[in-house]
Amino acid sequence: MRDLVEVSPVLVELGRRFTAAGHQVHLVGGSVRDALLAAESAGAPVAPGDLDLTTDARPEQTLAVLRGFASSTWNTGIAFGTVGAEVRGERVEITTFRADRYDRESRNPEVAWGTSLVDDLARRDFTVNAMAVSLGPDRTVTDPFGGLGDLLARRLRTPGAAVESFADDPLRMLRAVRFVAQLGLTPDDEVVAAMTELAPQLGRITAERVQHEFSRTLLNPAPRAALELFVGTGLADVVLPELSALRMEIDEHHQHKDVYTHSLTVLDQAIALEVADPDAESPDLVLRLAALLHDIGKPATRRHEARGRVSFHHHEVVGAKLVRKRLTALKYPKDVVEAVSRLTFLHLRFHGYGDGQWTDSAVRRYVTDAGDLLPRLHKLVRSDSTTRNRKRAAALSATYDSLVERIAELAAAEDLGRIRPDLDGNRIMELLGISPGPDVGQAWRFLKELRLERGPLDPDEAEAELLTWWRSR
């Protein structure tokens, strides 16, 4: 831990400057944790990425130490004791020891300066974030709550009572979920019990912060265990109840214990396809949200049929609406909401393909309706096959391969990515003798449907069809 300081010239020089000014300064928190994890895997000291420091100096004293050394400073967090700086190309955040109190009605602390490093560490969220290394000449390591041991054991604990920590700041419960995915940590029984007890307190947190933490969890390489904690403790009941509701719904194919387990498996498989595709964005938030939520319409559409069968007719339609409503409530950007909703709506379309019975018109519509989401739709549909019957899984994969081949063949003959009517608006108005208005839009849509149904037409044929349609009105 002491060697972490030596591999960063910026830290060494900051230590000299603060010490000369009569102040303590320590490398602390996530920067220590992440550097130790990197060092553990590399077998040698690794320089911290983000440089998070804590000091007994007040913000104005910190600014004085940095004067003439930092190329720039910023004060956006100074009300909370944090001074940001850039030093030799490195970004540094230096925060005064804190001794805050929480009102437990919001998560906003009553900011109070502290005088003790140990007291400052005690108010941090987890023991793995409550370790510090002095930048002074002695390089003292301070780990009063056993954070290093917890990190090596991959254990997640709070410095004090977990119930008190989460009551102070309920967002810490979502951070616990994220650390399961990000760091591979396992929460101890006290942490899980406190999360379960205080899950309703998550309602105090703004939708934006909830969404930010949930997205960060989902974007990790293997988020399944974290999502199981999220649902199992009841946190999902507060912010994403549609996910929890899947646990009791039996999959209509009887291939899985429930739709919830199926959805987690679809997510696992979608991530694997995403990572394996060199041309794909990775991590892909839209694909992962769609994989996790594609079946959330099933609880509302569940019907018991004859001979013990269960159906979920039109669950993709209901699901698309639920996705739009929930992701909007969580303040996701509009483009993300619409993309995930669209993928949810389209994820069952392929099952009408059968053994290749679709006409070219149906293939064109599939491509056009997906638009630029087509690569993601391919991954989602393939991931949605979770049958353990190898013969059936191979047949489904081969059938989808044949659809992809047909799309490629049509794309080679036609510009499927930009299907438009064979006549533009100006020619429509000229041919029909009309001015701009609703009639032009209706004519344009008629020609678009004709183009989807029959493929490209030559201008004379398109004009004849348009005139016939116009007279029939």
Short mmCIF file of C-alpha atoms in Angstrom, two decimals:
data_model
loop_
_atom_site.label_atom_id
_atom_site.label_comp_id
_atom_site.label_asym_id
_atom_site.label_seq_id
_atom_site.Cartn_x
_atom_site.Cartn_y
_atom_site.Cartn_z
CA MET A 1 0.00 0.00 0.00
CA ARG A 2 2.88 2.37 0.78
CA ASP A 3 4.42 1.65 -2.61
CA LEU A 4 1.29 3.01 -4.33
CA VAL A 5 2.44 6.53 -3.51
CA GLU A 6 5.91 6.06 -4.95
CA VAL A 7 4.69 5.13 -8.43
CA SER A 8 3.02 8.55 -8.85
CA PRO A 9 5.33 11.59 -8.96
CA VAL A 10 2.28 13.84 -8.55
CA LEU A 11 1.39 12.19 -5.24
CA VAL A 12 4.97 12.43 -4.00
CA GLU A 13 5.13 16.16 -4.75
CA LEU A 14 1.68 16.83 -3.26
CA GLY A 15 2.83 15.08 -0.10
CA ARG A 16 5.90 17.33 0.13
CA ARG A 17 3.85 20.50 -0.38
CA PHE A 18 1.12 19.69 2.16
CA THR A 19 3.69 18.51 4.72
CA ALA A 20 5.72 21.71 4.27
CA ALA A 21 2.55 23.73 4.90
CA GLY A 22 1.92 21.79 8.12
CA HIS A 23 -0.98 19.66 6.87
CA GLN A 24 -1.77 15.97 6.62
CA VAL A 25 -2.80 14.58 3.24
CA HIS A 26 -3.75 11.00 2.39
CA LEU A 27 -4.58 8.93 -0.69
CA VAL A 28 -7.98 7.51 0.15
CA GLY A 29 -11.13 5.70 -0.92
CA GLY A 30 -11.77 4.17 -4.31
CA SER A 31 -8.39 5.22 -5.66
CA VAL A 32 -6.65 3.04 -3.02
CA ARG A 33 -9.10 0.20 -3.52
CA ASP A 34 -8.75 0.09 -7.31
CA ALA A 35 -4.97 0.45 -7.24
CA LEU A 36 -4.73 -2.46 -4.80
CA LEU A 37 -6.98 -4.63 -6.98
CA ALA A 38 -4.85 -3.80 -10.02
CA ALA A 39 -1.66 -4.51 -8.08
CA GLU A 40 -3.06 -7.82 -6.87
CA SER A 41 -3.63 -9.02 -10.42
CA ALA A 42 -0.41 -7.54 -11.84
CA GLY A 43 1.80 -8.57 -8.93
CA ALA A 44 3.38 -5.12 -8.66
CA PRO A 45 2.42 -1.63 -7.44
CA VAL A 46 0.08 0.07 -9.90
CA ALA A 47 -0.47 3.83 -9.96
CA PRO A 48 -3.97 4.85 -8.86
CA GLY A 49 -6.25 6.01 -11.65
CA ASP A 50 -8.40 8.73 -10.08
CA LEU A 51 -6.46 10.56 -7.37
CA ASP A 52 -8.77 11.07 -4.39
CA LEU A 53 -7.10 12.71 -1.41
CA THR A 54 -8.27 13.77 2.03
CA THR A 55 -6.64 16.37 4.25
CA ASP A 56 -7.01 18.30 7.49
CA ALA A 57 -6.49 21.49 5.47
CA ARG A 58 -9.59 23.60 4.88
CA PRO A 59 -10.50 24.32 1.22
CA GLU A 60 -8.89 27.77 1.22
CA GLN A 61 -5.69 26.28 2.66
CA THR A 62 -5.72 23.56 0.00
CA LEU A 63 -6.00 26.21 -2.71
CA ALA A 64 -3.02 28.00 -1.19
CA VAL A 65 -0.91 24.80 -1.31
CA LEU A 66 -1.87 24.22 -4.96
CA ARG A 67 -1.14 27.78 -6.05
CA GLY A 68 1.72 27.82 -8.54
CA PHE A 69 1.75 24.00 -8.76
CA ALA A 70 -1.61 23.03 -10.24
CA SER A 71 -2.20 24.11 -13.85
CA SER A 72 -5.88 24.68 -13.00
CA THR A 73 -8.29 24.32 -10.09
CA TRP A 74 -12.07 24.24 -9.86
CA ASN A 75 -14.40 24.89 -6.96
CA THR A 76 -17.64 23.19 -7.99
CA GLY A 77 -17.53 20.95 -4.88
CA ILE A 78 -16.00 23.46 -2.50
CA ALA A 79 -19.21 23.76 -0.44
CA PHE A 80 -18.65 20.09 0.44
CA GLY A 81 -14.96 20.65 1.11
CA THR A 82 -13.68 19.36 -2.26
CA VAL A 83 -11.14 21.21 -4.40
CA GLY A 84 -10.49 19.82 -7.87
CA ALA A 85 -7.19 20.37 -9.66
CA GLU A 86 -5.15 19.32 -12.65
CA VAL A 87 -1.49 18.68 -11.88
CA ARG A 88 0.91 17.57 -14.64
CA GLY A 89 -1.98 16.16 -16.62
CA GLU A 90 -3.44 14.29 -13.62
CA ARG A 91 -6.87 15.14 -12.21
CA VAL A 92 -6.94 15.32 -8.42
CA GLU A 93 -9.78 15.81 -5.94
CA ILE A 94 -8.77 16.90 -2.44
CA THR A 95 -11.44 16.91 0.27
CA THR A 96 -11.22 18.25 3.81
CA PHE A 97 -11.87 15.74 6.62
CA ARG A 98 -15.62 15.55 7.15
CA ALA A 99 -17.81 14.93 10.19
CA ASP A 100 -21.22 15.24 8.55
CA ARG A 101 -24.63 14.46 9.98
CA TYR A 102 -27.66 13.36 7.94
CA ASP A 103 -31.25 14.47 8.50
CA ARG A 104 -32.53 11.07 7.23
CA GLU A 105 -35.30 12.75 5.28
CA SER A 106 -33.11 13.33 2.23
CA ARG A 107 -29.58 12.12 1.51
CA ASN A 108 -28.14 15.61 1.83
CA PRO A 109 -25.67 15.86 4.72
CA GLU A 110 -25.22 18.83 7.01
CA VAL A 111 -21.62 19.53 6.02
CA ALA A 112 -19.21 19.80 8.93
CA TRP A 113 -15.42 19.82 8.86
CA GLY A 114 -13.65 17.12 10.84
CA THR A 115 -10.25 16.95 12.50
CA SER A 116 -9.65 13.18 12.52
CA LEU A 117 -8.75 10.90 9.63
CA VAL A 118 -10.31 7.88 11.37
CA ASP A 119 -13.58 9.77 11.92
CA ASP A 120 -13.54 10.74 8.24
CA LEU A 121 -13.03 7.11 7.21
CA ALA A 122 -15.80 5.98 9.57
CA ARG A 123 -18.40 7.96 7.61
CA ARG A 124 -17.55 6.29 4.29
CA ASP A 125 -19.85 3.76 2.69
CA PHE A 126 -17.86 0.49 2.83
CA THR A 127 -14.69 -0.74 4.48
CA VAL A 128 -12.98 -1.29 1.12
CA ASN A 129 -13.37 2.46 0.57
CA ALA A 130 -12.21 3.37 4.08
CA MET A 131 -8.45 2.84 3.68
CA ALA A 132 -5.87 5.61 3.48
CA VAL A 133 -2.14 5.97 2.81
CA SER A 134 -0.37 9.08 4.06
CA LEU A 135 1.54 11.10 1.46
CA GLY A 136 3.78 12.35 4.27
CA PRO A 137 7.32 11.00 4.69
CA ASP A 138 6.22 8.12 6.95
CA ARG A 139 3.64 6.79 4.39
CA THR A 140 1.43 5.64 7.27
CA VAL A 141 -1.31 3.17 6.30
CA THR A 142 -4.64 3.72 8.07
CA ASP A 143 -7.14 0.86 7.82
CA PRO A 144 -9.18 0.98 11.03
CA PHE A 145 -12.07 -1.16 9.75
CA GLY A 146 -10.26 -4.02 8.03
CA GLY A 147 -10.83 -2.87 4.48
CA LEU A 148 -7.74 -4.58 3.07
CA GLY A 149 -8.76 -7.92 4.53
CA ASP A 150 -12.28 -7.49 3.15
CA LEU A 151 -10.91 -6.59 -0.27
CA LEU A 152 -8.69 -9.67 -0.38
CA ALA A 153 -11.60 -11.84 0.81
CA ARG A 154 -13.92 -10.13 -1.68
CA ARG A 155 -16.25 -9.22 1.18
CA LEU A 156 -18.52 -6.15 1.35
CA ARG A 157 -19.06 -4.61 4.80
CA THR A 158 -19.80 -1.16 6.20
CA PRO A 159 -17.42 0.56 8.66
CA GLY A 160 -20.17 0.85 11.26
CA ALA A 161 -23.63 -0.64 11.59
CA ALA A 162 -25.05 -1.23 8.12
CA VAL A 163 -28.53 -0.10 9.19
CA GLU A 164 -27.14 3.26 10.33
CA SER A 165 -25.07 3.71 7.19
CA PHE A 166 -27.97 3.01 4.81
CA ALA A 167 -30.40 5.08 6.86
CA ASP A 168 -28.01 8.02 6.49
CA ASP A 169 -27.74 7.57 2.73
CA PRO A 170 -30.00 4.97 1.03
CA LEU A 171 -28.09 5.37 -2.24
CA ARG A 172 -25.35 3.30 -0.59
CA MET A 173 -27.60 0.26 -1.02
CA LEU A 174 -27.49 0.68 -4.79
CA ARG A 175 -23.73 1.20 -4.57
CA ALA A 176 -23.56 -2.15 -2.77
CA VAL A 177 -25.37 -3.71 -5.72
CA ARG A 178 -22.93 -2.09 -8.14
CA PHE A 179 -19.87 -3.24 -6.21
CA VAL A 180 -21.08 -6.82 -6.47
CA ALA A 181 -20.94 -6.48 -10.26
CA GLN A 182 -17.95 -4.16 -10.54
CA LEU A 183 -15.61 -5.66 -7.94
CA GLY A 184 -16.94 -9.19 -7.50
CA LEU A 185 -17.61 -8.59 -3.80
CA THR A 186 -20.09 -10.58 -1.71
CA PRO A 187 -22.09 -8.59 0.87
CA ASP A 188 -22.05 -10.01 4.38
CA ASP A 189 -25.26 -11.03 6.12
CA GLU A 190 -25.56 -7.74 8.01
CA VAL A 191 -25.40 -5.73 4.79
CA VAL A 192 -28.03 -7.92 3.08
CA ALA A 193 -30.32 -7.75 6.12
CA ALA A 194 -30.02 -3.96 6.30
CA MET A 195 -30.71 -3.59 2.57
CA THR A 196 -33.81 -5.75 2.92
CA GLU A 197 -35.06 -3.80 5.93
CA LEU A 198 -34.39 -0.36 4.50
CA ALA A 199 -35.26 -0.96 0.83
CA PRO A 200 -38.33 1.35 1.04
CA GLN A 201 -35.96 4.20 1.98
CA LEU A 202 -34.69 4.13 -1.60
CA GLY A 203 -37.75 6.22 -2.37
CA ARG A 204 -35.87 9.21 -0.89
CA ILE A 205 -33.36 9.11 -3.75
CA THR A 206 -33.98 11.05 -6.94
CA ALA A 207 -34.77 9.10 -10.09
CA GLU A 208 -31.66 10.48 -11.79
CA ARG A 209 -29.32 9.06 -9.13
CA VAL A 210 -31.12 5.71 -9.10
CA GLN A 211 -30.86 5.48 -12.87
CA HIS A 212 -27.18 6.39 -12.82
CA GLU A 213 -26.30 3.65 -10.31
CA PHE A 214 -28.51 1.04 -11.97
CA SER A 215 -26.98 1.75 -15.39
CA ARG A 216 -23.46 1.52 -13.99
CA THR A 217 -24.36 -1.87 -12.54
CA LEU A 218 -25.82 -3.11 -15.82
CA LEU A 219 -22.77 -2.02 -17.82
CA ASN A 220 -20.39 -4.29 -15.91
CA PRO A 221 -19.17 -7.48 -17.64
CA ALA A 222 -21.22 -9.84 -15.44
CA PRO A 223 -24.11 -8.06 -13.65
CA ARG A 224 -26.28 -11.12 -12.93
CA ALA A 225 -25.31 -11.64 -9.26
CA ALA A 226 -25.81 -7.92 -8.62
CA LEU A 227 -29.27 -8.01 -10.17
CA GLU A 228 -30.19 -11.01 -8.04
CA LEU A 229 -29.19 -8.97 -4.96
CA PHE A 230 -31.16 -5.99 -6.31
CA VAL A 231 -34.32 -8.11 -6.62
CA GLY A 232 -33.75 -10.36 -3.62
CA THR A 233 -33.44 -7.50 -1.11
CA GLY A 234 -36.54 -5.71 -2.40
CA LEU A 235 -34.70 -2.72 -3.87
CA ALA A 236 -36.17 -3.56 -7.27
CA ASP A 237 -39.67 -3.46 -5.76
CA VAL A 238 -39.14 0.25 -5.13
CA VAL A 239 -37.56 1.40 -8.40
CA LEU A 240 -38.13 -1.39 -10.97
CA PRO A 241 -41.07 -3.48 -9.72
CA GLU A 242 -41.72 -4.95 -13.17
CA LEU A 243 -38.49 -6.92 -12.85
CA SER A 244 -39.46 -8.38 -9.47
CA ALA A 245 -42.89 -9.32 -10.83
CA LEU A 246 -41.32 -11.75 -13.29
CA ARG A 247 -40.31 -14.17 -10.53
CA MET A 248 -43.74 -15.78 -10.22
CA GLU A 249 -44.57 -16.04 -13.91
CA ILE A 250 -44.07 -19.50 -15.43
CA ASP A 251 -42.56 -19.43 -18.91
CA GLU A 252 -45.02 -20.73 -21.50
CA HIS A 253 -42.44 -23.17 -22.88
CA HIS A 254 -41.87 -24.68 -19.41
CA GLN A 255 -38.14 -24.55 -20.05
CA HIS A 256 -37.30 -22.36 -17.06
CA LYS A 257 -38.22 -22.06 -13.43
CA ASP A 258 -39.74 -18.66 -14.18
CA VAL A 259 -39.57 -15.73 -16.57
CA TYR A 260 -37.26 -13.88 -14.19
CA THR A 261 -34.58 -16.57 -14.49
CA HIS A 262 -35.12 -16.66 -18.25
CA SER A 263 -34.62 -12.87 -18.48
CA LEU A 264 -31.33 -13.02 -16.57
CA THR A 265 -30.15 -15.76 -18.92
CA VAL A 266 -31.14 -13.69 -21.95
CA LEU A 267 -29.08 -10.83 -20.50
CA ASP A 268 -26.07 -13.12 -20.02
CA GLN A 269 -26.33 -14.33 -23.60
CA ALA A 270 -26.85 -10.83 -25.03
CA ILE A 271 -23.71 -9.61 -23.26
CA ALA A 272 -21.75 -12.54 -24.69
CA LEU A 273 -22.93 -11.72 -28.24
CA GLU A 274 -22.21 -8.02 -27.72
CA VAL A 275 -18.67 -8.65 -26.50
CA ALA A 276 -17.99 -11.10 -29.34
CA ASP A 277 -19.02 -8.60 -32.03
CA PRO A 278 -16.01 -6.43 -32.98
CA ASP A 279 -18.29 -3.95 -34.76
CA ALA A 280 -20.69 -3.48 -31.85
CA GLU A 281 -20.76 -0.84 -29.16
CA SER A 282 -19.72 -2.42 -25.87
CA PRO A 283 -20.94 -2.15 -23.22
CA ASP A 284 -24.32 -1.49 -24.86
CA LEU A 285 -26.86 -0.06 -22.41
CA VAL A 286 -29.78 -0.25 -24.87
CA LEU A 287 -29.23 -3.93 -25.67
CA ARG A 288 -28.77 -4.85 -22.01
CA LEU A 289 -31.91 -3.02 -20.90
CA ALA A 290 -33.88 -4.68 -23.70
CA ALA A 291 -32.54 -8.12 -22.82
CA LEU A 292 -33.45 -7.69 -19.15
CA LEU A 293 -36.88 -6.12 -19.71
CA HIS A 294 -38.13 -7.70 -22.96
CA ASP A 295 -40.66 -9.92 -21.15
CA ILE A 296 -42.01 -7.48 -18.54
CA GLY A 297 -45.38 -7.54 -20.27
CA LYS A 298 -45.92 -11.18 -19.31
CA PRO A 299 -47.40 -10.74 -15.80
CA ALA A 300 -50.17 -8.52 -17.16
CA THR A 301 -50.99 -10.88 -20.04
CA ARG A 302 -50.78 -14.23 -18.26
CA ARG A 303 -53.67 -16.55 -19.10
CA HIS A 304 -54.28 -20.15 -18.01
CA GLU A 305 -55.25 -22.33 -20.95
CA ALA A 306 -56.55 -25.88 -21.34
CA ARG A 307 -54.41 -28.83 -20.21
CA GLY A 308 -52.37 -26.68 -17.83
CA ARG A 309 -50.89 -24.46 -20.51
CA VAL A 310 -50.07 -20.80 -19.83
CA SER A 311 -50.10 -18.09 -22.50
CA PHE A 312 -48.88 -14.49 -22.66
CA HIS A 313 -50.55 -13.22 -25.83
CA HIS A 314 -49.43 -9.76 -26.98
CA HIS A 315 -47.03 -9.41 -24.08
CA GLU A 316 -44.62 -7.64 -26.42
CA VAL A 317 -47.18 -4.86 -27.00
CA VAL A 318 -47.90 -4.45 -23.29
CA GLY A 319 -44.20 -4.78 -22.49
CA ALA A 320 -43.23 -2.00 -24.89
CA LYS A 321 -45.64 0.36 -23.13
CA LEU A 322 -44.39 -0.65 -19.67
CA VAL A 323 -40.77 -0.17 -20.74
CA ARG A 324 -41.53 3.30 -22.03
CA LYS A 325 -43.34 4.26 -18.82
CA ARG A 326 -40.73 2.86 -16.42
CA LEU A 327 -37.62 4.10 -18.21
CA THR A 328 -39.19 7.54 -18.58
CA ALA A 329 -39.89 7.60 -14.83
CA LEU A 330 -36.23 6.72 -14.23
CA LYS A 331 -35.21 9.71 -16.36
CA TYR A 332 -33.46 7.78 -19.11
CA PRO A 333 -32.78 9.83 -22.25
CA LYS A 334 -35.61 9.78 -24.76
CA ASP A 335 -33.56 7.98 -27.42
CA VAL A 336 -32.75 5.17 -24.96
CA VAL A 337 -36.40 4.87 -23.90
CA GLU A 338 -37.64 4.65 -27.48
CA ALA A 339 -34.94 2.19 -28.56
CA VAL A 340 -35.55 -0.23 -25.66
CA SER A 341 -39.31 0.02 -26.11
CA ARG A 342 -38.99 -0.67 -29.85
CA LEU A 343 -36.78 -3.70 -29.30
CA THR A 344 -39.27 -5.03 -26.74
CA PHE A 345 -42.10 -4.61 -29.24
CA LEU A 346 -40.18 -6.36 -32.03
CA HIS A 347 -38.54 -9.22 -30.14
CA LEU A 348 -41.30 -11.75 -30.97
CA ARG A 349 -41.70 -10.81 -34.63
CA PHE A 350 -39.20 -13.44 -35.79
CA HIS A 351 -41.35 -16.28 -34.44
CA GLY A 352 -43.78 -15.74 -37.31
CA TYR A 353 -41.01 -16.59 -39.75
CA GLY A 354 -41.56 -20.31 -39.25
CA ASP A 355 -39.35 -22.32 -41.59
CA GLY A 356 -38.87 -19.39 -43.93
CA GLN A 357 -42.45 -18.72 -44.98
CA TRP A 358 -42.07 -14.94 -44.90
CA THR A 359 -42.48 -13.16 -48.20
CA ASP A 360 -39.89 -10.65 -49.33
CA SER A 361 -42.39 -8.00 -48.26
CA ALA A 362 -42.38 -9.34 -44.68
CA VAL A 363 -38.58 -9.35 -44.63
CA ARG A 364 -38.51 -5.74 -45.84
CA ARG A 365 -40.94 -4.73 -43.09
CA TYR A 366 -38.83 -6.48 -40.45
CA VAL A 367 -35.77 -4.52 -41.54
CA THR A 368 -37.64 -1.24 -41.93
CA ASP A 369 -39.40 -1.49 -38.58
CA ALA A 370 -36.10 -2.23 -36.83
CA GLY A 371 -34.22 0.54 -38.64
CA ASP A 372 -30.83 1.21 -37.09
CA LEU A 373 -31.75 -1.14 -34.21
CA LEU A 374 -31.48 -4.19 -36.51
CA PRO A 375 -28.03 -5.34 -35.25
CA ARG A 376 -29.31 -5.14 -31.68
CA LEU A 377 -32.54 -6.92 -32.64
CA HIS A 378 -30.48 -9.75 -34.13
CA LYS A 379 -28.64 -10.17 -30.81
CA LEU A 380 -31.80 -9.90 -28.72
CA VAL A 381 -33.68 -12.52 -30.76
CA ARG A 382 -30.76 -14.94 -30.68
CA SER A 383 -30.34 -14.38 -26.92
CA ASP A 384 -34.03 -15.02 -26.31
CA SER A 385 -33.51 -18.69 -27.17
CA THR A 386 -32.71 -20.25 -23.80
CA THR A 387 -34.02 -23.75 -24.38
CA ARG A 388 -31.89 -26.55 -22.95
CA ASN A 389 -32.98 -28.80 -25.81
CA ARG A 390 -29.88 -28.70 -28.02
CA LYS A 391 -31.71 -29.89 -31.13
CA ARG A 392 -34.36 -27.18 -30.79
CA ALA A 393 -31.72 -24.52 -30.03
CA ALA A 394 -29.76 -25.47 -33.15
CA ALA A 395 -32.92 -25.38 -35.27
CA LEU A 396 -33.84 -21.90 -34.02
CA SER A 397 -30.31 -20.65 -34.66
CA ALA A 398 -30.30 -22.08 -38.19
CA THR A 399 -33.69 -20.55 -38.94
CA TYR A 400 -32.51 -17.14 -37.82
CA ASP A 401 -29.35 -17.59 -39.88
CA SER A 402 -31.57 -18.11 -42.92
CA LEU A 403 -33.47 -14.88 -42.18
CA VAL A 404 -30.19 -12.96 -41.90
CA GLU A 405 -29.12 -14.43 -45.24
CA ARG A 406 -32.39 -13.33 -46.88
CA ILE A 407 -31.92 -9.84 -45.47
CA ALA A 408 -28.41 -9.76 -46.93
CA GLU A 409 -29.67 -10.95 -50.33
CA LEU A 410 -32.40 -8.32 -50.46
CA ALA A 411 -29.98 -5.67 -49.22
CA ALA A 412 -27.65 -6.52 -52.11
CA ALA A 413 -30.49 -5.99 -54.60
CA GLU A 414 -32.24 -3.11 -52.85
CA ASP A 415 -31.22 -0.37 -50.44
CA LEU A 416 -33.07 -1.88 -47.45
CA GLY A 417 -31.54 0.62 -45.08
CA ARG A 418 -33.25 3.51 -46.86
CA ILE A 419 -36.56 2.21 -48.17
CA ARG A 420 -38.48 5.19 -49.51
CA PRO A 421 -41.31 5.62 -52.03
CA ASP A 422 -40.29 5.48 -55.69
CA LEU A 423 -41.63 9.04 -56.19
CA ASP A 424 -40.75 12.06 -54.07
CA GLY A 425 -43.12 14.70 -52.73
CA ASN A 426 -42.57 17.12 -55.60
CA ARG A 427 -43.44 14.49 -58.21
CA ILE A 428 -46.50 13.42 -56.20
CA MET A 429 -47.83 17.00 -56.15
CA GLU A 430 -47.04 17.51 -59.82
CA LEU A 431 -48.71 14.26 -60.89
CA LEU A 432 -51.84 14.73 -58.76
CA GLY A 433 -52.07 18.50 -59.21
CA ILE A 434 -52.19 19.20 -55.49
CA SER A 435 -50.47 21.59 -53.08
CA PRO A 436 -48.56 20.69 -49.89
CA GLY A 437 -50.89 19.23 -47.25
CA PRO A 438 -52.30 16.02 -45.77
CA ASP A 439 -53.06 14.50 -49.20
CA VAL A 440 -49.35 14.51 -50.06
CA GLY A 441 -48.55 12.63 -46.85
CA GLN A 442 -51.24 10.04 -47.55
CA ALA A 443 -49.95 9.53 -51.09
CA TRP A 444 -46.39 9.21 -49.79
CA ARG A 445 -47.47 6.55 -47.28
CA PHE A 446 -49.35 4.63 -49.99
CA LEU A 447 -46.21 4.53 -52.13
CA LYS A 448 -44.11 3.51 -49.11
CA GLU A 449 -46.42 0.55 -48.43
CA LEU A 450 -46.28 -0.36 -52.13
CA ARG A 451 -42.49 -0.25 -52.03
CA LEU A 452 -42.41 -2.55 -49.01
CA GLU A 453 -44.86 -4.96 -50.59
CA ARG A 454 -43.41 -5.22 -54.11
CA GLY A 455 -39.88 -3.87 -53.90
CA PRO A 456 -38.50 -1.16 -56.20
CA LEU A 457 -40.78 -0.04 -59.05
CA ASP A 458 -39.79 1.87 -62.16
CA PRO A 459 -41.17 5.44 -62.30
CA ASP A 460 -43.86 4.70 -64.90
CA GLU A 461 -45.26 1.82 -62.88
CA ALA A 462 -45.16 3.82 -59.65
CA GLU A 463 -46.98 6.74 -61.32
CA ALA A 464 -49.66 4.43 -62.70
CA GLU A 465 -50.24 2.86 -59.29
CA LEU A 466 -50.43 6.27 -57.64
CA LEU A 467 -52.99 7.55 -60.14
CA THR A 468 -55.12 4.42 -59.74
CA TRP A 469 -55.05 4.86 -55.96
CA TRP A 470 -55.89 8.57 -56.25
CA ARG A 471 -58.92 7.93 -58.48
CA SER A 472 -60.18 5.22 -56.14
CA ARG A 473 -60.40 7.78 -53.34
#
